[in-house]
Amino acid sequence: MLSTVVRSKNGAVFLGHPAALLLSQIPPPLFPSSQRVEGKVHFLSKSVKNELDVDEKTGLVIYLLDKVVEIESPEIKNALKVFIGYDGRITIENKDNVAPYYDTKSVGQLPLSDCYAFAVTDKGWRVIADVWTVTCGKKQGKRRKRDVVRMELDTPFLNHRSLRNVVVAKSGDGVVDFLLEELHHSSAHLPATLIIILMAALRQLL
């Protein structure tokens, strides 16, 4: 089954194999302002998961891209990528063909959990990702600094006027679905300002 995004009172649910994206309609702020994406991802493991090999790329992806017109598939190539895996693996990865004096990626690891909270800050020249484990089914409380994995990655900033567009997606395979809760973009609440993009080209696979 190709994926879809289902709205619920608790958040957006990503189901099946990646074929849908959430695009924030909030215009990127002007530099030197920063923008922030935060929320909680609840991985909904299926009962057969332990009997199958799960793609290590399965998880939540936050893409930061200069131009929305560059979206041609659920896996966006020419964009900076923040990844939170179902197994607690976290990465920030620069877009393809980045200049050699920039690091390609930053990698971290959290304990295995069904739920992770996150806060991703885009400053234009640097992206910061704070991720930590949380209890599923509860509102986020005050996080302890020692529980947070923080990663930073310097990034090429070519626009020099506005920051990047925000796209939220699923990667990997359809064995693990997830629910996005308490999702915010900067000071705005995302569910009211998101559009769902279903990749029409992938319908041929049905």
mmCIF file of C-alpha atoms in Angstrom:
data_model
loop_
_atom_site.group_PDB
_atom_site.id
_atom_site.type_symbol
_atom_site.label_atom_id
_atom_site.label_comp_id
_atom_site.label_asym_id
_atom_site.label_seq_id
_atom_site.Cartn_x
_atom_site.Cartn_y
_atom_site.Cartn_z
ATOM 1 C CA MET A 1 0.000 0.000 0.000
ATOM 2 C CA LEU A 2 1.314 3.451 -0.905
ATOM 3 C CA SER A 3 1.170 5.917 1.921
ATOM 4 C CA THR A 4 -1.440 8.458 2.730
ATOM 5 C CA VAL A 5 -1.684 11.080 5.440
ATOM 6 C CA VAL A 6 -4.787 10.925 7.621
ATOM 7 C CA ARG A 7 -5.842 13.859 9.776
ATOM 8 C CA SER A 8 -7.038 13.015 13.278
ATOM 9 C CA LYS A 9 -7.751 14.929 16.470
ATOM 10 C CA ASN A 10 -4.361 13.777 17.738
ATOM 11 C CA GLY A 11 -2.361 14.779 14.674
ATOM 12 C CA ALA A 12 -1.369 13.534 11.228
ATOM 13 C CA VAL A 13 -0.965 9.778 10.678
ATOM 14 C CA PHE A 14 1.426 8.536 7.971
ATOM 15 C CA LEU A 15 0.340 5.109 6.689
ATOM 16 C CA GLY A 16 2.006 2.678 4.295
ATOM 17 C CA HIS A 17 4.932 3.175 1.944
ATOM 18 C CA PRO A 18 6.129 6.767 1.343
ATOM 19 C CA ALA A 19 4.045 8.520 -1.305
ATOM 20 C CA ALA A 20 2.698 11.616 0.467
ATOM 21 C CA LEU A 21 4.156 14.800 1.904
ATOM 22 C CA LEU A 22 3.042 17.548 4.252
ATOM 23 C CA LEU A 23 4.034 21.008 3.030
ATOM 24 C CA SER A 24 3.879 23.965 5.397
ATOM 25 C CA GLN A 25 2.081 26.938 3.871
ATOM 26 C CA ILE A 26 3.777 29.343 6.262
ATOM 27 C CA PRO A 27 6.155 31.530 4.221
ATOM 28 C CA PRO A 28 9.784 31.121 5.294
ATOM 29 C CA PRO A 29 10.920 34.064 7.456
ATOM 30 C CA LEU A 30 13.517 36.512 6.220
ATOM 31 C CA PHE A 31 17.135 36.090 7.252
ATOM 32 C CA PRO A 32 18.564 36.725 9.897
ATOM 33 C CA SER A 33 15.417 35.441 11.620
ATOM 34 C CA SER A 34 15.305 31.723 12.412
ATOM 35 C CA GLN A 35 12.463 29.214 12.138
ATOM 36 C CA ARG A 36 11.602 26.233 14.293
ATOM 37 C CA VAL A 37 9.713 22.975 13.707
ATOM 38 C CA GLU A 38 8.771 20.974 16.780
ATOM 39 C CA GLY A 39 6.492 18.118 17.753
ATOM 40 C CA LYS A 40 6.354 14.471 18.755
ATOM 41 C CA VAL A 41 6.518 11.351 16.585
ATOM 42 C CA HIS A 42 4.777 8.184 17.799
ATOM 43 C CA PHE A 43 5.870 5.104 15.859
ATOM 44 C CA LEU A 44 3.002 2.643 15.462
ATOM 45 C CA SER A 45 4.760 -0.680 15.048
ATOM 46 C CA LYS A 46 2.719 -3.428 13.425
ATOM 47 C CA SER A 47 2.557 -6.842 15.059
ATOM 48 C CA VAL A 48 4.593 -8.431 12.272
ATOM 49 C CA LYS A 49 7.461 -5.934 12.549
ATOM 50 C CA ASN A 50 9.665 -8.232 14.610
ATOM 51 C CA GLU A 51 9.320 -10.946 11.987
ATOM 52 C CA LEU A 52 10.476 -8.740 9.113
ATOM 53 C CA ASP A 53 13.589 -6.794 8.212
ATOM 54 C CA VAL A 54 12.702 -3.125 8.603
ATOM 55 C CA ASP A 55 14.457 -0.710 6.258
ATOM 56 C CA GLU A 56 16.947 1.272 8.352
ATOM 57 C CA LYS A 57 15.763 4.426 6.564
ATOM 58 C CA THR A 58 12.256 4.057 8.025
ATOM 59 C CA GLY A 59 11.233 7.099 10.023
ATOM 60 C CA LEU A 60 10.217 10.754 10.036
ATOM 61 C CA VAL A 61 11.946 13.166 7.669
ATOM 62 C CA ILE A 62 11.876 16.960 7.834
ATOM 63 C CA TYR A 63 13.093 18.471 4.572
ATOM 64 C CA LEU A 64 14.316 22.065 4.355
ATOM 65 C CA LEU A 65 14.431 23.147 0.726
ATOM 66 C CA ASP A 66 14.937 26.382 -1.175
ATOM 67 C CA LYS A 67 12.239 25.889 -3.808
ATOM 68 C CA VAL A 68 9.001 23.928 -3.548
ATOM 69 C CA VAL A 69 9.058 23.342 -7.318
ATOM 70 C CA GLU A 70 11.998 20.989 -6.692
ATOM 71 C CA ILE A 71 9.586 18.382 -5.254
ATOM 72 C CA GLU A 72 9.329 15.551 -7.771
ATOM 73 C CA SER A 73 9.057 12.476 -5.525
ATOM 74 C CA PRO A 74 8.495 11.580 -1.858
ATOM 75 C CA GLU A 75 12.284 11.396 -1.430
ATOM 76 C CA ILE A 76 13.538 14.920 -2.057
ATOM 77 C CA LYS A 77 17.142 14.949 -3.253
ATOM 78 C CA ASN A 78 18.105 18.615 -3.421
ATOM 79 C CA ALA A 79 17.260 19.522 0.183
ATOM 80 C CA LEU A 80 18.694 19.473 3.665
ATOM 81 C CA LYS A 81 17.269 16.513 5.594
ATOM 82 C CA VAL A 82 16.619 15.880 9.289
ATOM 83 C CA PHE A 83 15.816 12.211 9.973
ATOM 84 C CA ILE A 84 14.415 10.558 13.128
ATOM 85 C CA GLY A 85 14.400 6.785 12.750
ATOM 86 C CA TYR A 86 12.047 4.285 14.349
ATOM 87 C CA ASP A 87 15.142 2.811 16.058
ATOM 88 C CA GLY A 88 16.307 6.095 17.623
ATOM 89 C CA ARG A 89 18.884 6.929 14.967
ATOM 90 C CA ILE A 90 19.057 10.654 14.169
ATOM 91 C CA THR A 91 20.810 12.432 11.314
ATOM 92 C CA ILE A 92 21.107 15.886 9.801
ATOM 93 C CA GLU A 93 22.290 15.621 6.213
ATOM 94 C CA ASN A 94 23.264 18.358 3.781
ATOM 95 C CA LYS A 95 21.762 18.294 0.313
ATOM 96 C CA ASP A 96 23.538 16.573 -2.554
ATOM 97 C CA ASN A 97 26.633 18.107 -4.142
ATOM 98 C CA VAL A 98 27.398 20.307 -1.155
ATOM 99 C CA ALA A 99 30.693 22.240 -1.217
ATOM 100 C CA PRO A 100 33.627 20.187 0.149
ATOM 101 C CA TYR A 101 34.255 22.503 3.112
ATOM 102 C CA TYR A 102 30.844 21.579 4.609
ATOM 103 C CA ASP A 103 30.352 18.372 6.587
ATOM 104 C CA THR A 104 28.070 15.911 4.814
ATOM 105 C CA LYS A 105 26.080 14.867 7.871
ATOM 106 C CA SER A 106 25.794 14.766 11.663
ATOM 107 C CA VAL A 107 24.686 11.515 13.332
ATOM 108 C CA GLY A 108 23.291 10.692 16.793
ATOM 109 C CA GLN A 109 21.556 7.840 18.616
ATOM 110 C CA LEU A 110 18.827 7.700 21.273
ATOM 111 C CA PRO A 111 17.543 4.681 23.228
ATOM 112 C CA LEU A 112 14.847 2.665 21.478
ATOM 113 C CA SER A 113 11.401 4.143 22.148
ATOM 114 C CA ASP A 114 8.001 4.333 20.473
ATOM 115 C CA CYS A 115 7.884 8.112 20.968
ATOM 116 C CA TYR A 116 10.408 10.885 20.381
ATOM 117 C CA ALA A 117 9.991 14.638 20.751
ATOM 118 C CA PHE A 118 11.959 16.992 18.548
ATOM 119 C CA ALA A 119 12.781 20.637 17.923
ATOM 120 C CA VAL A 120 14.536 21.568 14.677
ATOM 121 C CA THR A 121 15.882 25.111 14.285
ATOM 122 C CA ASP A 122 16.856 26.531 10.896
ATOM 123 C CA LYS A 123 19.159 29.553 11.136
ATOM 124 C CA GLY A 124 20.032 29.607 7.454
ATOM 125 C CA TRP A 125 23.751 28.972 7.850
ATOM 126 C CA ARG A 126 23.238 26.261 10.498
ATOM 127 C CA VAL A 127 20.559 23.697 11.393
ATOM 128 C CA ILE A 128 20.163 22.423 14.967
ATOM 129 C CA ALA A 129 18.163 19.308 15.919
ATOM 130 C CA ASP A 130 17.221 18.514 19.531
ATOM 131 C CA VAL A 131 15.610 15.073 19.971
ATOM 132 C CA TRP A 132 14.673 13.155 23.132
ATOM 133 C CA THR A 133 12.549 10.210 24.243
ATOM 134 C CA VAL A 134 9.113 10.903 25.730
ATOM 135 C CA THR A 135 6.244 8.913 27.209
ATOM 136 C CA CYS A 136 3.595 8.121 24.609
ATOM 137 C CA GLY A 137 0.105 9.448 25.280
ATOM 138 C CA LYS A 138 1.213 12.354 27.463
ATOM 139 C CA LYS A 139 1.696 16.024 26.677
ATOM 140 C CA GLN A 140 5.298 17.082 26.434
ATOM 141 C CA GLY A 141 6.626 18.216 29.774
ATOM 142 C CA LYS A 142 9.766 20.124 30.607
ATOM 143 C CA ARG A 143 12.692 18.259 29.110
ATOM 144 C CA ARG A 144 15.886 17.610 31.015
ATOM 145 C CA LYS A 145 19.024 18.773 29.251
ATOM 146 C CA ARG A 146 20.811 15.492 29.932
ATOM 147 C CA ASP A 147 18.089 13.548 28.076
ATOM 148 C CA VAL A 148 18.403 15.569 24.862
ATOM 149 C CA VAL A 149 20.604 14.608 21.933
ATOM 150 C CA ARG A 150 21.630 17.827 20.161
ATOM 151 C CA MET A 151 23.178 17.854 16.714
ATOM 152 C CA GLU A 152 24.319 20.812 14.646
ATOM 153 C CA LEU A 153 25.339 21.055 11.006
ATOM 154 C CA ASP A 154 26.619 24.087 9.112
ATOM 155 C CA THR A 155 24.822 24.410 5.800
ATOM 156 C CA PRO A 156 25.230 26.371 2.564
ATOM 157 C CA PHE A 157 22.802 29.272 2.552
ATOM 158 C CA LEU A 158 22.387 30.484 -1.006
ATOM 159 C CA ASN A 159 19.247 32.600 -0.829
ATOM 160 C CA HIS A 160 20.533 35.155 1.705
ATOM 161 C CA ARG A 161 17.022 36.604 2.016
ATOM 162 C CA SER A 162 14.459 34.049 3.160
ATOM 163 C CA LEU A 163 14.950 30.738 4.925
ATOM 164 C CA ARG A 164 13.935 27.347 3.555
ATOM 165 C CA ASN A 165 10.513 25.808 2.945
ATOM 166 C CA VAL A 166 9.448 23.056 5.362
ATOM 167 C CA VAL A 167 8.221 19.645 4.191
ATOM 168 C CA VAL A 168 7.396 16.702 6.481
ATOM 169 C CA ALA A 169 7.404 13.161 5.107
ATOM 170 C CA LYS A 170 7.865 9.474 5.808
ATOM 171 C CA SER A 171 10.830 7.468 4.552
ATOM 172 C CA GLY A 172 11.683 3.776 4.377
ATOM 173 C CA ASP A 173 9.008 1.109 4.059
ATOM 174 C CA GLY A 174 5.430 0.502 5.146
ATOM 175 C CA VAL A 175 6.111 -1.830 8.063
ATOM 176 C CA VAL A 176 6.117 1.025 10.595
ATOM 177 C CA ASP A 177 3.510 3.811 10.504
ATOM 178 C CA PHE A 178 3.652 6.899 12.689
ATOM 179 C CA LEU A 179 1.536 9.628 14.253
ATOM 180 C CA LEU A 180 2.745 13.233 14.411
ATOM 181 C CA GLU A 181 1.488 15.053 17.507
ATOM 182 C CA GLU A 182 1.805 18.626 18.819
ATOM 183 C CA LEU A 183 3.336 19.717 15.514
ATOM 184 C CA HIS A 184 4.247 23.403 15.264
ATOM 185 C CA HIS A 185 6.144 25.523 12.760
ATOM 186 C CA SER A 186 7.696 28.544 14.500
ATOM 187 C CA SER A 187 4.799 30.172 16.396
ATOM 188 C CA ALA A 188 2.050 28.638 14.266
ATOM 189 C CA HIS A 189 0.186 25.367 14.684
ATOM 190 C CA LEU A 190 0.889 23.274 11.595
ATOM 191 C CA PRO A 191 -2.264 21.156 11.177
ATOM 192 C CA ALA A 192 -4.252 24.275 10.239
ATOM 193 C CA THR A 193 -1.651 25.441 7.724
ATOM 194 C CA LEU A 194 -0.524 22.269 5.976
ATOM 195 C CA ILE A 195 -1.395 20.908 2.591
ATOM 196 C CA ILE A 196 -1.036 17.252 1.680
ATOM 197 C CA ILE A 197 0.806 16.427 -1.525
ATOM 198 C CA LEU A 198 0.099 12.994 -2.956
ATOM 199 C CA MET A 199 2.706 12.109 -5.531
ATOM 200 C CA ALA A 200 0.524 11.479 -8.573
ATOM 201 C CA ALA A 201 3.327 9.839 -10.505
ATOM 202 C CA LEU A 202 3.395 6.989 -8.007
ATOM 203 C CA ARG A 203 -0.226 6.080 -8.640
ATOM 204 C CA GLN A 204 1.043 4.055 -11.575
ATOM 205 C CA LEU A 205 2.402 1.582 -9.045
ATOM 206 C CA LEU A 206 -1.080 0.706 -7.798
#
